[in-house]
Coordinates of C-alpha atoms in Angstrom, one line a residue:
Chain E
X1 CA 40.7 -29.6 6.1
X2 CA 40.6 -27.1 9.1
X3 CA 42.0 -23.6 9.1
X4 CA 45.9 -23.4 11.4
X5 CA 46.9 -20.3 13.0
X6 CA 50.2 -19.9 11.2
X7 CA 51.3 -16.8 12.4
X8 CA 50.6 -14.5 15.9
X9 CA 51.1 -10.2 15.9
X10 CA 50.2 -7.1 18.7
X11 CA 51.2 -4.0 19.1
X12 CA 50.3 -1.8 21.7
X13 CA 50.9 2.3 21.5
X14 CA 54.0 3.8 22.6
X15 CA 51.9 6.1 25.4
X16 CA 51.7 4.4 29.0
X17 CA 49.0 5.8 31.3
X18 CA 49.5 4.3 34.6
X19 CA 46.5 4.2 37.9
X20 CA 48.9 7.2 39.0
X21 CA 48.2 9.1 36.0
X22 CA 44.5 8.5 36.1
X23 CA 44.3 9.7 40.3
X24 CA 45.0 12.9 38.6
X25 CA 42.0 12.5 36.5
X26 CA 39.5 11.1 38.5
X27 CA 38.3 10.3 42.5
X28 CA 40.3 6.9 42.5
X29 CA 43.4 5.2 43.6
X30 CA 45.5 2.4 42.3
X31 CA 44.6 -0.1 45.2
X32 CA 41.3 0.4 44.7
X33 CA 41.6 -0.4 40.7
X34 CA 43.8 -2.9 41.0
X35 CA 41.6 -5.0 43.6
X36 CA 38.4 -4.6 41.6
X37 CA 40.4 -5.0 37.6
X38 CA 44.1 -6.1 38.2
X39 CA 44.8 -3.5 35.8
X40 CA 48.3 -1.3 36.8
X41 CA 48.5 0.5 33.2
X42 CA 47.2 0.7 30.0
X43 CA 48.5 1.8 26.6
X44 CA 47.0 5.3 24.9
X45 CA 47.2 5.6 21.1
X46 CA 49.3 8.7 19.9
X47 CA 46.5 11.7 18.7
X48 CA 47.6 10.7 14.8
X49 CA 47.5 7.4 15.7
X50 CA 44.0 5.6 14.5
X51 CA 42.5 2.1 15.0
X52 CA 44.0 1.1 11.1
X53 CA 47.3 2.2 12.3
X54 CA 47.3 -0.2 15.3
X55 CA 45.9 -3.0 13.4
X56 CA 48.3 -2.3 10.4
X57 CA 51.3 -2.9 12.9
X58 CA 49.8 -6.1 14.1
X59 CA 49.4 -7.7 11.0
X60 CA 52.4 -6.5 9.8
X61 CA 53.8 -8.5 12.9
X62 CA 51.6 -11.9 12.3
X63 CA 52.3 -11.9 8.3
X64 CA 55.7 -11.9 9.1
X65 CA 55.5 -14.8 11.6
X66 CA 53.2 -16.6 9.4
X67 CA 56.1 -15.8 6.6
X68 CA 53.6 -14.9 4.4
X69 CA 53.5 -12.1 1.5
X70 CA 50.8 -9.1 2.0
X71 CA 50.1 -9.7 -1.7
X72 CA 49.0 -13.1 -1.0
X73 CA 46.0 -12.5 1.4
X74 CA 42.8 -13.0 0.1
X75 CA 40.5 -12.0 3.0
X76 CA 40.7 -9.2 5.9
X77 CA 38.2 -9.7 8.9
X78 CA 38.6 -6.8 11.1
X79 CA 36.9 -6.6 14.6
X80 CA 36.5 -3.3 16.0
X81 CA 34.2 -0.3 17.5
X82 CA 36.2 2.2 16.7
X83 CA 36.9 2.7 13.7
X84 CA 38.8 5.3 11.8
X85 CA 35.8 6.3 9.8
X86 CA 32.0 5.6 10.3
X87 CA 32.8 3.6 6.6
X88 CA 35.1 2.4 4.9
X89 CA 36.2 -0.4 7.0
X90 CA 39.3 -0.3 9.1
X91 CA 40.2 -3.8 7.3
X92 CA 39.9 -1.8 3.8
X93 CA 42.4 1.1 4.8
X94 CA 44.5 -2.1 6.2
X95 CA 44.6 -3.3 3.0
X96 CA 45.3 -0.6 1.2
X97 CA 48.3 0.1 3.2
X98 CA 49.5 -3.6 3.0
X99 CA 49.8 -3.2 -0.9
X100 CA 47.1 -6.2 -1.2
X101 CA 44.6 -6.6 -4.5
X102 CA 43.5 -9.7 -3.7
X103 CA 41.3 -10.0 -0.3
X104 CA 38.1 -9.1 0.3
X105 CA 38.2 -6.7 3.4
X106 CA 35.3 -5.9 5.9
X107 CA 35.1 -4.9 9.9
X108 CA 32.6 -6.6 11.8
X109 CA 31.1 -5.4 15.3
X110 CA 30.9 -7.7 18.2
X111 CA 32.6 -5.4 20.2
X112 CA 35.2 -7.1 23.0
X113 CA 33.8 -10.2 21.2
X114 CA 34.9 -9.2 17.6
X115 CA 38.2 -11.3 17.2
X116 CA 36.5 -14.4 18.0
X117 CA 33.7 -13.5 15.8
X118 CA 35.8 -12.7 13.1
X119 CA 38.5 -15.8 13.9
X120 CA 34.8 -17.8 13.7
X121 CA 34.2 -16.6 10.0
X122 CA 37.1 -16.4 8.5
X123 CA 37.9 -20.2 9.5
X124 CA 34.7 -21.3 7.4
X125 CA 36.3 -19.3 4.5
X126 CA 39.3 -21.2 4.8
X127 CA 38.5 -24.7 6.0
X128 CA 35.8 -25.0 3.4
X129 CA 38.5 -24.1 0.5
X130 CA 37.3 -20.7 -0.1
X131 CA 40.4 -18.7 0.5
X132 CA 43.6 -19.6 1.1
X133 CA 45.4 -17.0 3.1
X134 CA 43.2 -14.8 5.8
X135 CA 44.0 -12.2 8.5
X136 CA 42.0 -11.9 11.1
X137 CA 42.8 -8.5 13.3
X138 CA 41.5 -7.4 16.2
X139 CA 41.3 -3.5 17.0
X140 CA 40.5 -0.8 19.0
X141 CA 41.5 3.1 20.0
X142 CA 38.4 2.5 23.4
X143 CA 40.3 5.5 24.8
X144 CA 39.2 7.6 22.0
X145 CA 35.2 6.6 23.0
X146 CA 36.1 6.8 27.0
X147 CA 34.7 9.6 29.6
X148 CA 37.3 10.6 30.9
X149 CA 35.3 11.9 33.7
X150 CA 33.6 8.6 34.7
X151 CA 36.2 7.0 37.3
X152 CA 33.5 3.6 37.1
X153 CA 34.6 3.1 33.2
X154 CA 37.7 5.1 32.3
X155 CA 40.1 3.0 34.5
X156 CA 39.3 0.0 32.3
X157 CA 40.3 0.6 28.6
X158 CA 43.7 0.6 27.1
X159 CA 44.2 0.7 23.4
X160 CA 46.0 -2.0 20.6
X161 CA 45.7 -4.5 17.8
X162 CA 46.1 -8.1 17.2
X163 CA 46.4 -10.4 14.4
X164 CA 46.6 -13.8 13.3
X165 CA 46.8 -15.5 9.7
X166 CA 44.7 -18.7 9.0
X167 CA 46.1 -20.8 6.4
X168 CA 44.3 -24.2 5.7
X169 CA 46.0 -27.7 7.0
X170 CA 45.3 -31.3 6.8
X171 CA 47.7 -32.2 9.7
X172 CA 45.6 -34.5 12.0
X173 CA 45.1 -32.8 15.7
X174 CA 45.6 -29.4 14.7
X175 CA 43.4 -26.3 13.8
X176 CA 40.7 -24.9 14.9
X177 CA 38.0 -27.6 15.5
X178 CA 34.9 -25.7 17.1
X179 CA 33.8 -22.0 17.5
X180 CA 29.9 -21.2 19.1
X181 CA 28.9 -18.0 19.0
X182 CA 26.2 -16.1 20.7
X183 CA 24.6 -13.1 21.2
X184 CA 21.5 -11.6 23.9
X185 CA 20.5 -8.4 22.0
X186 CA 18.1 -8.0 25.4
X187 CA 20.9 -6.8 26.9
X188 CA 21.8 -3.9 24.3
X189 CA 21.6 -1.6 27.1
X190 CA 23.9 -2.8 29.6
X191 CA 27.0 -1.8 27.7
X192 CA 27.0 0.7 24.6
X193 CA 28.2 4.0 23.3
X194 CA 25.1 5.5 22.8
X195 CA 25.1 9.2 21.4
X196 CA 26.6 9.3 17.5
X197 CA 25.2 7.1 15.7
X198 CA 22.0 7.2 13.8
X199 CA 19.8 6.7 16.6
X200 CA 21.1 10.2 17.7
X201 CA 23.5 11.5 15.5
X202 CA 26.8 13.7 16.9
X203 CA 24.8 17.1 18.2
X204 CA 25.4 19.6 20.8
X205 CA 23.0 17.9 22.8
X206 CA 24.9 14.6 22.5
X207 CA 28.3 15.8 23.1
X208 CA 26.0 17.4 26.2
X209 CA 24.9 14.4 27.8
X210 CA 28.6 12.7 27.1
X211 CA 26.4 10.3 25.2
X212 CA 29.1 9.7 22.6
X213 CA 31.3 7.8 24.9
X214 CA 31.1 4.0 26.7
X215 CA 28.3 3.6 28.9
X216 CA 28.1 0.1 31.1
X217 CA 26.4 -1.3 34.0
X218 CA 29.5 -2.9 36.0
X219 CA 27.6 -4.7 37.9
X220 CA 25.3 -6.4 35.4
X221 CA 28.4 -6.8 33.0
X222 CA 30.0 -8.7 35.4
X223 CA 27.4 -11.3 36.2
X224 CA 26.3 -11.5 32.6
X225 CA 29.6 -12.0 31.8
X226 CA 30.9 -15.1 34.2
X227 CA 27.5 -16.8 33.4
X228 CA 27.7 -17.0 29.7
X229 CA 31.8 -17.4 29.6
X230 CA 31.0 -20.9 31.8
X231 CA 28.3 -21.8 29.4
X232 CA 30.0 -21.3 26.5
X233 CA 33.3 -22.9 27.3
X234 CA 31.3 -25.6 28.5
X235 CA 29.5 -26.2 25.4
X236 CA 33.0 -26.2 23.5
X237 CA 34.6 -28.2 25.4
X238 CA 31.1 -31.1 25.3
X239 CA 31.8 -30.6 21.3
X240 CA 35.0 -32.1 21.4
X241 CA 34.3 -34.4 24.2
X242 CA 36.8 -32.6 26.4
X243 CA 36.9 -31.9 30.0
X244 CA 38.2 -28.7 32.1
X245 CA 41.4 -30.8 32.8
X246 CA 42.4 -31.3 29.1
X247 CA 42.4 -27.6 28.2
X248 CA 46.4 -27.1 28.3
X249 CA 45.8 -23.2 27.8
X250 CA 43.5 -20.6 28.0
X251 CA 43.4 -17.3 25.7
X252 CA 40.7 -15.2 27.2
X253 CA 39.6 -11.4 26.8
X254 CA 41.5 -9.3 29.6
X255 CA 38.2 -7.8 30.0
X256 CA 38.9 -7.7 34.2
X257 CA 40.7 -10.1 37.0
X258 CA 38.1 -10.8 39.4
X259 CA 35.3 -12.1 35.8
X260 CA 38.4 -14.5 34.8
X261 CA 39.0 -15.3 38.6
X262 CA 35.4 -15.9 38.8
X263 CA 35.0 -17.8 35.6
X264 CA 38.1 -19.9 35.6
X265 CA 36.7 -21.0 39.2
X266 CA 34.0 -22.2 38.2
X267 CA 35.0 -24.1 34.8
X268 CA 37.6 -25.7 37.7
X269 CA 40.5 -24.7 35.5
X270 CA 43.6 -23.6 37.0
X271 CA 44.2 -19.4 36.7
X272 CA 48.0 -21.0 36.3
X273 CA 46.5 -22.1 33.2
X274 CA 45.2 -18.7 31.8
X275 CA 47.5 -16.4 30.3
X276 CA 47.5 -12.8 31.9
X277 CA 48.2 -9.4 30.7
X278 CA 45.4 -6.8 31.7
X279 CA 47.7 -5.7 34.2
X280 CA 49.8 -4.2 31.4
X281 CA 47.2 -3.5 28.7
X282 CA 43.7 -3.1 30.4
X283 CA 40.9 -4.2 28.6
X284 CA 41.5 -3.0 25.1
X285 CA 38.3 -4.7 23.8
X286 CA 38.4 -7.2 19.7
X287 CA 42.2 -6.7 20.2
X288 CA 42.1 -7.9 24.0
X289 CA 42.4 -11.8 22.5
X290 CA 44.8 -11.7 19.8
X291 CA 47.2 -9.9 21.7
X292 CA 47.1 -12.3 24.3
X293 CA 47.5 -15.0 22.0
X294 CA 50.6 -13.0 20.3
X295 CA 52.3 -12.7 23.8
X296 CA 51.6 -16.1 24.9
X297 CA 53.2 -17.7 21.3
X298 CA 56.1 -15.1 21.0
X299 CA 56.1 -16.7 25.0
X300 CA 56.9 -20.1 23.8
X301 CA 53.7 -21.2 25.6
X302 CA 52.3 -23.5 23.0
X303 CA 53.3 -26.9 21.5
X304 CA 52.0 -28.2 17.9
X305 CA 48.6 -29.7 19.1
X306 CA 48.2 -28.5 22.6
X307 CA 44.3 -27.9 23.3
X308 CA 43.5 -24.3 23.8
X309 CA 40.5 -22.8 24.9
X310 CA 39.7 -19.1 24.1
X311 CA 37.1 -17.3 25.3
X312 CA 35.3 -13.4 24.9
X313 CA 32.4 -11.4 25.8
X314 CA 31.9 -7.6 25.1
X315 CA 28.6 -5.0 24.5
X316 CA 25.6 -6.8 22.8
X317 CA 26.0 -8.8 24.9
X318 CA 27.7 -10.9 21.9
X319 CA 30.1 -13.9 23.4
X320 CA 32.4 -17.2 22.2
X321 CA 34.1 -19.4 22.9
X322 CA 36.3 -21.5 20.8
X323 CA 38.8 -24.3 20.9
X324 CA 41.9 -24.6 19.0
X325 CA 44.7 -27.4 18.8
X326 CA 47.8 -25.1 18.3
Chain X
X1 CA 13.0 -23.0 56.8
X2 CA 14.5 -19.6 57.7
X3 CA 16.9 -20.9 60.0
X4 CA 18.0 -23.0 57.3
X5 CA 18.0 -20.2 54.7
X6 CA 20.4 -18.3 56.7
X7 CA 22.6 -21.1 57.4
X8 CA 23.0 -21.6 53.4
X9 CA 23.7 -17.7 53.2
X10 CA 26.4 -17.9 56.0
X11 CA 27.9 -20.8 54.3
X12 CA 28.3 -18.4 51.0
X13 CA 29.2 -15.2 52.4
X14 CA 32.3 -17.4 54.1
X15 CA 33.0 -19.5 51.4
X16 CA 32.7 -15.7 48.6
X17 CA 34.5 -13.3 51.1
X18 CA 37.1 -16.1 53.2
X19 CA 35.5 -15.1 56.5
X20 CA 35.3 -16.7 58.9
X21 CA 31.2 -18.1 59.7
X22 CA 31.9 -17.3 63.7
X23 CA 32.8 -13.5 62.3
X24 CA 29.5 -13.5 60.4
X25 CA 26.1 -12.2 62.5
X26 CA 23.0 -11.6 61.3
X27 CA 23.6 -7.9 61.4
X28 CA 26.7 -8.0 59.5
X29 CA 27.2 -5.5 56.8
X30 CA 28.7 -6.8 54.0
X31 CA 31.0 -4.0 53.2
X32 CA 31.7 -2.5 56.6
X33 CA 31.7 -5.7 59.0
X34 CA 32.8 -8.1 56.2
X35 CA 35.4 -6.5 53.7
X36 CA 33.5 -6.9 50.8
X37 CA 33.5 -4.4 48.0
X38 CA 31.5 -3.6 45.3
X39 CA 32.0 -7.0 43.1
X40 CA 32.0 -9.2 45.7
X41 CA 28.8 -8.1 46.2
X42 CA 27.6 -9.0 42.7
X43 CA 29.6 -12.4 43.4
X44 CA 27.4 -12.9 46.4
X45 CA 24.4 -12.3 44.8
X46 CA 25.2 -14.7 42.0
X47 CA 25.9 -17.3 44.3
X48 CA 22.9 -16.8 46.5
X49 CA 20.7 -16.4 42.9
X50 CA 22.0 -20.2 41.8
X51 CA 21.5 -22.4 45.7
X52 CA 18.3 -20.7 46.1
X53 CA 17.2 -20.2 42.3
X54 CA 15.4 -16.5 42.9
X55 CA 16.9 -13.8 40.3
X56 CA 17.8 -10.7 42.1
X57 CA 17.3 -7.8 39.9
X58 CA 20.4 -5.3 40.4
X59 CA 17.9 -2.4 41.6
X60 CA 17.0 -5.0 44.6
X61 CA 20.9 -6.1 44.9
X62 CA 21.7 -2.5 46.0
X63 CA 19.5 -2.6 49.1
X64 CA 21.0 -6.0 50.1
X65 CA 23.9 -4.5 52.8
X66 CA 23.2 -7.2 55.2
X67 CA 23.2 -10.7 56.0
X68 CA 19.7 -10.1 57.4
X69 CA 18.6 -8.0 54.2
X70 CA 19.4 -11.2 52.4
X71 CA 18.3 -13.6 54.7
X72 CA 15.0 -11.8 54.2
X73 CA 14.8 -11.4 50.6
X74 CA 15.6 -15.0 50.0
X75 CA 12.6 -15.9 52.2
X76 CA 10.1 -13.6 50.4
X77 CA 11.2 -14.5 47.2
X78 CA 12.3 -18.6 47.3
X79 CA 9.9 -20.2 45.5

């Protein structure tokens, strides 16, 4: 038995900020971030909008594509870093507000990574038997966490959800057949929010040193980034004995053009191949790769059994890659 | 061995920034002779990382603005 994606749903925030906008902001211009990102705008959530409310549209989206009942789920894996509340989980208010008794709900952090993660877990729940319904969601407000002041970050993030509902199958050539997962925790420093937490807790001299929004080495991000992407769709694709060539479709995280230029070079798979949207969305980290995936299916992109390979990296450095027969 | 070195490191800087090797000198900058912005760099120092297998920490990246710089970096530092 494997676990199927049954059902695809995003949604983004009404609020458009465009490269225009953000010259007003910061020393930049849109050539200059759309040679270095491909990014042209990026969606802000509304000020009552939080991460649950984006990730409640989404699922609402995907449990209506999968046809399923919100009463019927029986497990929420939510990937996020910002969530509405240092605790409970954004997948617990989810539920809540879905009507659902029956799933277990938790977030899990692997920041940009955290869909795949949490795509990763909850297929052992439901290919094993253990559940029989799950929504996976990934989502994030990164706008709510971004110096708005540092032209080197703030240009990247956009805000959204995504969502997808796993439901078991025995139909041969379909499913998803292999997820790795890894993390470098040497790397911790690279890219992080570090002021707010319990290693310095929200003070004056936090708020300060701007500590309590996203900090990241660009340059070390980047390199990091393209190396481990390669490796790990490398070792996914030598699980199921495939090459580059077979891989019909990629779903990657819009994390930036010129890493998936880089990394799709080097795997020797066609861009053509890799479906795009960071122009319109920006990098809006755990939901970057469901939403994809929504757009691409609503898209028509996929056929029963088509080989896709999907793909993430975010702060940790935590990174995936996984392959799914649609 | 040096001659050879920079050969390799021509061959990268045309084949990472589409330049032309004829447009490439020795003391070609990167960014001002060559076009190349920030993440090319990065690009450039990956590739020059994997032919010649040295790891070139970001601090020492930043003072790599020339084909020469990296000519002589690569020399020091090859194994």
């Amino acid at each position: 038995m494997r676990s199927l994606i049954a059902g695809t749903g995003s949604y983004a925030p009404a609020k458009i900020l465009t490269n225009a906008d953000i010259e007003k902001l910061v020393d930049t211009s849109d050539q200059w971030i759309v040679e270095r990102t491909g990014i042209r705008q990026r969606h802000v959530a509304a000020p009552e909008e939080a991460t649950s409310d984006l990730a409640l549209a989404a699922a609402r989206r995907a449990l209506e594509s999968a046809k399923l009942d919100p009463a019927d789920v029986e497990m929420i894996v939510v990937g996020t870093v910002t969530p509405d509340y240092q605790f409970p989980s954004v997948a617990a208010v989810v539920q809540g507000k879905l009507g659902n008794k029956k799933a277990f709900a938790f977030d899990l952090t692997a920041a940009c990574a955290g869909s795949l993660y949490a795509l990763s877990i909850a297929d052992r729940f439901v290919s094993t038997g253990a559940v029989k319904n799950a929504l996976v969601i990934g989502a994030d407000a990164l706008t709510r966490i971004t110096d708005w002041t540092d032209r080197n970050t703030c240009i990247l993030f956009g805000d959204g959800a995504g969502a997808m509902v796993l439901r078991p199958t025995d139909e041969p050539g379909r499913g998803v057949l292999t997820t790795r997962l890894h993390t470098d925790g040497s790397l911790v420093s690279i890219l992080l929010m570090p002021g707010g937490g319990s290693r310095d807790p929200l003070s004056q001299k936090v708020l300060d040193e701007r500590s309590h929004f996203v900090k990241m080495n660009g340059r070390e991000v980047f390199k990091v980034a393209v190396r481990a992407l390669v490796e790990s769709c490398r070792e996914v694709l030598a699980a199921e004995g495939l090459t580059p060539a077979d891989v019909k479709h990629v779903i990657a995280h819009q994390a930036n053009k010129r890493i998936l230029d880089a990394t799709l070079e080097r795997l020797e798979i066609p861009a053509s191949r890799c479906w795009m949207n960071l122009e319109k969305y920006g990098n809006t980290s755990a939901a970057s790769v469901p939403m994809t995936l929504d757009e691409a299916n609503r898209a028509g992109w996929f056929q029963p059994g088509d080989p896709i390979l999907m793909m993430a990296i975010g702060g940790g450095m935590a990174w995936g890659a996984s392959i799914v027969r649609w | 061995m040096s001659a050879n070195i920079e050969q390799k490191v021509k061959n990268i800087i045309a084949d990472q920034l589409g330049v032309g090797e004829d447009e490439i000198k020795i003391t070609s900058s990167f960014i001002e002779d060559l076009g190349a912005d920030s993440l090319d760099i990065v690009e450039l120092v990956m590739a020059m990382e994997e032919e010649f297998e040295v790891e070139i920490p970001d601090e020492e990246a930043e003072n790599i603005k020339t084909v020469q710089d990296a000519v002589n970096y690569i020399t020091t530092h090859k194994k």
